[in-house]
Amino acid sequence: MSQKYEFTKEELAEIEKIKAKYPDKKPPVMPVLWLAQNKFGHVEPEVQHLVAKTLDLPPAHVYGVVTFYTQYYGERKGKYVLDVCTTLTCQVCGGYEILHHLEEKLGIKAGETTEDGLFSIQSVECLGACGYAPMMQITNGVYCNHLTKEKVDKIIDDLRAGKLPEYENMPFYQHGDPEPSKS
Amino acid sequence: MPEIFIDNIRYEFEGKPKVLQFMLDQGLDHPFFCYHPSLSIPANCRQCYVEAGTPVMNRETNDWELDENGERVIRYFPKLMTSCSLEATDGMVIKTHRTSELVKRGHKDVLEFILMNHPLDCPICDQAGECPLQIQTYKYGPEGSRFEHKKVHKPKRIKLGPRVILDAERCINCTRCVRFTDEISKTHQLTIISRGDKNYPAVAPGTEFDDPYSLNTVDICPVGALTSADFRFKARVWEMNQTPSIDITNGKGCNTDVWVRNNLVLRITPRYNPDVNDHWMPDIGREDYRRMNENRISRPDLKLDGNKIKSSWSNAEMTFAETISNAKPEEFLVLGSAFSSLEDNFTLQKFFKSRGIENISFVTNIQKGSGDGFLMDDDQYPNTNGCRMLGFEELSPATFKKKVSGGKYKVIISLEDDLLGREVIDTTDLNSAFFVYFGSNNNKTSEAADLVIPISNSVETPSTYINVDGRCQRTVPAKETIYTNRKLNLEMSVGRLDRYGTKFDNWVSDRNRVDCIPGWEFLERVALLDNSNFGYETSEDIIHEIAHTNSNFSGVSYEAMDEQLGVQLKVTKETKEKTA
Amino acid sequence: MNTDWKNFEPVLIPNIKDLYKIDVYEKNGGYEQLKKVFKDKKHTPESLVNEVKAANIRGRGGAGFNAGLKWSFMPKPDGGPRYIAANGDESEPGTFKDRVIFERNPHLFIEGSILAGFAMDITAVYVYIRGEYRDQINMMQKAIDDAYAKGYLGKNILKSGFDLEMYVHSGAGAYICGEESSLMESLEGKRGYPRVKPPFPAQKGLWGRPTTINNIETLANVPLVVKNGADWYTSIGAKTHPGPVLYGISGHVNRPGVYEYPTGMLITDLINDVCKGVRGGKKVKAVIPGGSSTPPLRGDSLDGVRMDADSLRTAGSMMGTAGMIVMDEDTDIVDVIWRISHFYHHESCGQCTPCRDGTGFLEKTLIKIKDGEGEMRDLDILLDLCTQMEGRTICALADAAAWPVRYAVERFREDFEKRVKKTVYAVA
C-alpha cells in the first residue's frame, strides 16, 4: 500500500505528446489513465490522484471517469483478467459454458480473483467479436476466439507458464482462402 | 410580441425563455427535479414533459397555414418534450397535464421509475415535508407500485464532508449537487460515479467535501440524499416556522430564512435574492444560529467592586443616566458598531448628539484577503456602509487602539462589537474608564464592561443593514424575547406548533426566551428619564426618521425593503474608496 | 435489384494481400483520389459534399442517415477549428465489422476521412475506437503514422495548402459512447453522458465547435464514391439504401463472419448461401438483423426480407449496423431477451430516469419470468414499461432496450407464456 506512484520522465514526455493532441486539458484523462493502468496494472485511488495531479484536474473528475468506463480497474485485479463475453451471440453460442468451465477450473466465481492473484474472471458485455463466438479477452488485450473447453484449458496452462496467446487474424471467407495478415 | 399557448391560454413572452421557466414564472405548477434556474440544464430527470407543437408556416404567403376551420395548423413534436430545455418560439402550443392525457401519463411513468429504487423512508427522512419528490408524487405520481423486485442497494450515511451526509439510495441522480460544485462554487469536488442505476454522487477517494458552500447542495437536493450533518434529525420541517432574515456574519449580507422551533433557531437557509446572493449562501453563515441561541446575555449586568451582578432594568437605566451626566463631552468615547443594526446605531448617534457629543466612531473588521469574490467578503461585519453613511468616524483597529489607550476617556460606550475578543484592544487599554457595553452574547468585551445592556439580536428585533454593495436590507423578528409575543406581533411568523401546541407537546415550552430589549429601546427609556426621549415606538419609526433626515437613506422603508428584496443605495465615492 | 451478388467483387475489403500496408494500398490505386482532388482539382469542397450526398451513403453506424446530407449541415467555415469524430466504438452486440476495416483496409478509411475533411474544412479527425480493440487500435495507429510519413496527413497535404491532423482516441468500455454526443463527451475526457439536442453537433460539437460524426465504414465508402461517381454507387444494391455493406453475421450459422455484399441481400441468401446454412441443418427460430437493438424477426417470416432500410421496415425491423444474429430452433428466446435486457441495464449511462431505472425494471421482470416465477400480468407490465421508455430519453438507448423486449413479447409470445405461471394465487 505504501508504494509511491510516479511517472518517469519518459512517461511525462509521452503525456505531453498526448496533451498536444487535444485543445483542452480534460481529454487527455482517458489516454493517461490507460498509460497509468498499463504501467501499474490498475488505477486505484492513489493512481487516480497521480493522474489528476499530472493533468491538473480535480480528483473527483478522474474518479468519475474511472468508474464510468468498465475497462479501468479501480480496484486491483489478477495478473490475467479473463473477460468472457456472454452477450447475445456469445450467449447463444456457449459463452456461459466457457465462463462456468473457467469458474470450475479456477475455483472462483465471475468477479473474483484467485488466491495467488494470477487470474480474475469477469462476465463481460459484447466485445465485438460476435462472428468468432464464444470468445474472451485477456487483460484488456488479446482476443481468444472460437473457444472450446480444450482451448480454454490450454490457454490457462500457457498463462500459468507466463505465455500469452498470440493475436489471431480472423478469416475473411469471401476471399476464398482465409489469409493471415499480421501487423 | 411573440405568443405562446399553454393549455389553450395565450401568453406573451419576451426573449428566448425556456418553456418550464416561463410556466413557473406565470405561476403554473409543473413537476420537475433536475432543473434549477441558476444551473445548467441537463434535462435528465425527464419529469417536466409537455406536448409541444409549432404552427406551420406557409412559405408562399409567409403566414401561418390555416386549416378548413381557419385554425392554425400545428405540427406537434413526435415525442414528449422536456419543457426545461425547450425554448419557447412564436406561436408555440404547449399541452401540460391539465389538457393532455399523454403528459399526465408521462409524469406518472417517470415517477414510477424514480420511486422504484427510492427507499420508502419518508417517516424518518429529514427532507420529508419539503421534498419535491414527496410533493410531486402526491400530485402526479402513480397510485401504487408494480415493482415487486429487490431495490438497488447503495451506501448510506456517507460523510461526504464535515457538513454534508449522503444517503445514496435516496439519490435520484439529478446531478444538481455536482453541477453546483462545477458551476457555482467551482471546487469540482463532487462527481457522479459508476453507471446506470448504480450511480450516485461522491467525492474522490481520500478527499472530503469541504467546499465552503457545501450546504447549498443540501438545499437544492430534491430528495433526502444530501442532508446537513448538523441539522439532521433535529426537527421535522413542519414543526418549525420560517422567517426572512439577513446573514450578518459577513459584509455581503446574504438573504436568509431562519427556522425556529420552540423559540430556538435550528437552521438558517439562503433566501433567493438575484441582486445579492441568488439562491446561495456560505456554510459559515449557517452556523450563526448558535450565536442566536446560546451564551446569551439575559438581564443587565453591573460590575460592583470587580464582581458582576445581575441588575434590574431600572437600575441599569439609572446607572447609565448617571454615568453620562457625570462626564464632560470630551471625556466620552462613543462607539457605534458595524455589527449592529442601523436602528441601534442611529439612535445612539441621536442620543449623544442631543447631549453635545457629535463624534461617534466605529472600528472596522475587514480581513484583507479573506473574501472569495463570491459571497464571502473581506468585511466581516454586516453594516460597515451603514456606519459610514451615518457619518461615523471610521477607525482601523490599530488607530482605535492608539486612540483609546491614552487614557483620556472617562466613559466608553460601545454598541455590540467584541473588541477584546477580536484582539483590537485588551483590558489594559480601557484603563479606568467606565465601560458600557450593549451586547447580545457573553464575550470577552462584555466581561470587561462595567455595565452590560442585553440587547435583542437580529432575529429578535427588526434590524437593518447596508451591505458592502450598498444594499439596504432588514431582518424580521423570528425569536421571542421575554417582552415580545409571536401571536401579538403580527410581523412574526406563527408555525403549526406555535399556533396549536400545548405545553404537553414535546416541543413547546416557555424556556429559550431572553430578557433583553432592542438597543434603541434602552436609549429611548434612558432619555425618558429626563423627558428628552424621541418617541420611538417601533424600530420602523427610526427607519422612517433616517429616511427623511439623512439624504443617504432616502427611499428606505421597511415596506420598500420587503417588497424589493432590499433597497439599493448609492455607495458614495468616499465610502467606496474606504472600502478599497 | 442486383441479383448478381454471387459475382460481386468486394471493394471495401478487396481481395488483395497485405492491403493494410501503405505501399500495397498505394500500388493498388490507394490515395489516388486524394491526388485527384488536391492536385487535379477534381472537386471543390462543395462539389465533393454534393457528390457524396448524391451517392446517398446511408450511415453504417445504425441510424442510416445520408452522410453527404449530414456534411451539408456544417456551418460555413469561420476560421476556427472544426472536427470529424470517426465512430469506431462498435459496441452494439452483433456488430464486428469496423474492426475488419482496421485490420485489412485502414488506409481506405484514412483516405475517406481526408476527403471528408477537405469537403468540410476540418481541422482534425479523432478516430474513436472502443478500448477493447487494443490490437486494432495499434494497427490503426500504425496506418496513421504511415500516412503522416507519406504526407497524406499533417500540414499542407500534397502541397494543397490543406492541413489535417488525425488522432486515435481509445475508449475504455462503455457501449453508450457509440452514441454520437456521448462519444464527443468521452473524447472531451468526461463521463460519456449523451448531450441534449439541440444544439446539434454540426453547430456545437467537440469543444463547442462544428463537428461531424461518421461511422468508420461510412467514411471508408467515400473514396469509392469519389473514384467511381455517385451514379456507380447508387447502382449497387438497394435503390433507397445503396452501396456495398459489411454484413457481420454471427450465431448458429456454419460460417459466421464479416462479408461484403451489396445492400438489399435476402436474409435467406445470407444465411443459406453466404454462411452455408444453419448449424446441424436446424430451422431458424429468430434473426436479429442489425445488432441487438433492432427488433427480432421470426424465422418463419424471413421469406423475401432484404437487408435494406425499406424492406426491413416493412418486415418490422431495422437495418442497424447490419450485424445479423441468427438463432436456431433450440434457442430459448426468453433467455436471449433477458440477456439483451441485462446488456442495456448494464450499459445505461444513468442520466435519464426512464432508462436508468426502466432498464433495471425490464431486466428484473425478465429474470422473474426466466426463473419461472413470472405471471401473465408481467408480460403486460413488460409491454407497458417499453411504452414508458420509448422516446422518453435524451438518447436512443432506452428505445434500443425497449424494442427487443416489445417485439420479442409480441412475436414470440408463446415462448413467454410457456414460462409464466398459469394460475395466480390470491395473497393470503
Coordinates of C-alpha atoms in Angstrom, one line a residue, chain A residues 13-174:
Chain A
A13 CA 7.1 13.3 -22.1
E14 CA 4.6 10.8 -23.5
I15 CA 1.9 12.6 -21.6
E16 CA 3.0 15.9 -23.1
K17 CA 2.6 14.3 -26.5
I18 CA -0.9 13.1 -25.6
K19 CA -1.9 16.6 -24.4
A20 CA -0.8 18.1 -27.7
K21 CA -3.5 16.1 -29.5
Y22 CA -6.3 18.0 -27.8
P23 CA -7.3 21.6 -27.5
D24 CA -8.3 21.3 -23.8
K25 CA -7.0 19.9 -20.6
K26 CA -9.7 17.3 -19.8
P27 CA -9.4 15.0 -22.9
P28 CA -6.0 13.5 -22.0
V29 CA -7.5 11.9 -18.9
M30 CA -8.6 8.8 -20.8
P31 CA -5.3 8.1 -22.6
V32 CA -3.3 8.9 -19.5
L33 CA -5.4 6.6 -17.4
W34 CA -4.6 3.9 -20.0
L35 CA -1.0 4.7 -19.7
A36 CA -1.1 4.5 -15.9
Q37 CA -3.1 1.3 -15.9
N38 CA -0.6 -0.3 -18.4
K39 CA 2.2 0.7 -16.1
F40 CA 0.7 0.0 -12.6
G41 CA -1.8 -2.7 -13.6
H42 CA -4.7 -0.8 -12.0
V43 CA -5.9 2.7 -11.4
E44 CA -6.6 2.6 -7.7
P45 CA -7.3 5.9 -5.9
E46 CA -3.6 6.7 -5.5
V47 CA -3.1 6.4 -9.2
Q48 CA -6.2 8.4 -9.9
H49 CA -4.7 11.2 -7.7
L50 CA -1.4 11.0 -9.6
V51 CA -3.3 11.3 -12.9
A52 CA -5.3 14.2 -11.6
K53 CA -2.2 16.0 -10.4
T54 CA -0.3 15.4 -13.6
L55 CA -3.1 16.8 -15.7
D56 CA -4.1 19.5 -13.2
L57 CA -7.7 18.1 -13.0
P58 CA -10.0 17.8 -10.0
P59 CA -9.5 14.3 -8.5
A60 CA -13.3 13.9 -8.4
H61 CA -13.4 14.2 -12.2
V62 CA -10.8 11.5 -12.7
Y63 CA -12.8 9.3 -10.2
G64 CA -16.0 9.8 -12.1
V65 CA -14.3 8.8 -15.4
V66 CA -12.6 5.7 -13.9
T67 CA -15.9 4.4 -12.6
F68 CA -17.8 5.1 -15.8
Y69 CA -15.7 3.0 -18.0
T70 CA -15.5 -0.7 -17.3
Q71 CA -12.0 -1.3 -18.6
Y72 CA -10.4 0.8 -16.0
Y73 CA -9.5 -1.2 -12.9
G74 CA -10.4 1.0 -10.0
E75 CA -9.6 -2.0 -7.8
R76 CA -6.6 -4.3 -8.2
K77 CA -7.3 -7.4 -10.3
G78 CA -5.5 -10.6 -11.0
K79 CA -2.5 -10.6 -13.3
Y80 CA -4.6 -12.1 -16.0
V81 CA -8.1 -10.8 -16.2
L82 CA -10.2 -13.2 -18.2
D83 CA -13.1 -11.3 -19.7
V84 CA -15.5 -13.8 -21.0
C85 CA -18.1 -12.4 -23.4
T86 CA -21.6 -13.7 -22.6
T87 CA -23.7 -11.2 -24.6
L88 CA -26.2 -12.3 -27.3
T89 CA -24.2 -14.3 -29.9
C90 CA -21.7 -15.5 -27.3
Q91 CA -24.6 -16.4 -25.1
V92 CA -26.3 -18.5 -27.7
C93 CA -23.0 -20.0 -28.9
G94 CA -21.9 -21.2 -25.4
G95 CA -20.3 -18.2 -23.7
Y96 CA -21.8 -19.2 -20.4
E97 CA -20.4 -22.7 -20.7
I98 CA -17.0 -21.3 -21.2
L99 CA -17.5 -19.0 -18.2
H100 CA -18.7 -21.8 -16.0
H101 CA -15.9 -24.0 -17.2
L102 CA -13.4 -21.3 -16.2
E103 CA -15.1 -20.8 -12.9
E104 CA -14.9 -24.5 -12.1
K105 CA -11.3 -24.8 -13.3
L106 CA -10.0 -21.9 -11.3
G107 CA -12.3 -22.4 -8.4
I108 CA -13.6 -18.8 -8.3
K109 CA -16.8 -17.1 -9.4
A110 CA -17.0 -14.4 -12.0
G111 CA -16.0 -11.1 -10.4
E112 CA -13.4 -12.9 -8.2
T113 CA -9.7 -13.3 -8.2
T114 CA -7.7 -16.5 -7.5
E115 CA -5.8 -16.5 -4.2
D116 CA -2.5 -16.5 -6.0
G117 CA -3.5 -13.3 -7.7
L118 CA -3.0 -14.8 -11.1
F119 CA -6.5 -14.9 -12.5
S120 CA -9.6 -12.8 -12.3
I121 CA -12.7 -13.9 -14.2
Q122 CA -15.3 -11.4 -15.4
S123 CA -18.5 -11.9 -17.4
V124 CA -18.5 -9.0 -19.7
E125 CA -20.7 -7.4 -22.4
C126 CA -20.2 -7.7 -26.1
L127 CA -16.6 -7.4 -27.1
G128 CA -17.2 -7.0 -30.8
A129 CA -16.1 -10.5 -32.0
C130 CA -19.6 -12.0 -32.5
G131 CA -18.6 -13.9 -35.6
Y132 CA -15.9 -15.7 -33.5
A133 CA -18.1 -16.7 -30.6
P134 CA -17.6 -17.8 -27.9
M135 CA -14.6 -15.7 -27.0
M136 CA -12.8 -13.9 -24.3
Q137 CA -10.3 -11.2 -23.9
I138 CA -7.2 -11.4 -21.6
T139 CA -6.5 -8.3 -19.5
N140 CA -7.8 -5.7 -22.0
G141 CA -5.5 -7.2 -24.6
V142 CA -5.5 -10.2 -26.8
Y143 CA -8.8 -11.8 -28.0
C144 CA -9.1 -15.6 -27.8
N145 CA -11.7 -16.7 -30.4
H146 CA -13.8 -19.8 -31.1
L147 CA -13.3 -21.1 -27.6
T148 CA -13.8 -24.7 -26.6
K149 CA -13.2 -26.2 -23.2
E150 CA -10.0 -27.7 -24.5
K151 CA -8.8 -24.4 -26.0
V152 CA -9.5 -22.7 -22.7
D153 CA -7.6 -25.3 -20.8
K154 CA -4.6 -24.8 -23.0
I155 CA -4.8 -21.0 -22.6
I156 CA -4.8 -21.3 -18.8
D157 CA -1.9 -23.7 -18.9
D158 CA 0.0 -21.3 -21.1
L159 CA -0.8 -18.3 -19.0
R160 CA 0.4 -20.2 -15.9
A161 CA 3.6 -20.7 -17.8
G162 CA 3.7 -17.0 -18.5
K163 CA 2.8 -17.3 -22.1
L164 CA 0.1 -15.0 -23.6
P165 CA -1.9 -16.2 -26.6
E166 CA -0.9 -14.6 -29.8
Y167 CA -3.1 -12.3 -31.9
E168 CA -5.4 -14.3 -34.1
N169 CA -6.1 -13.0 -37.6
M170 CA -9.7 -13.9 -38.2
P171 CA -10.6 -15.2 -41.7
F172 CA -12.5 -13.2 -44.3
Y173 CA -14.1 -16.1 -46.0
Q174 CA -15.1 -14.1 -49.0

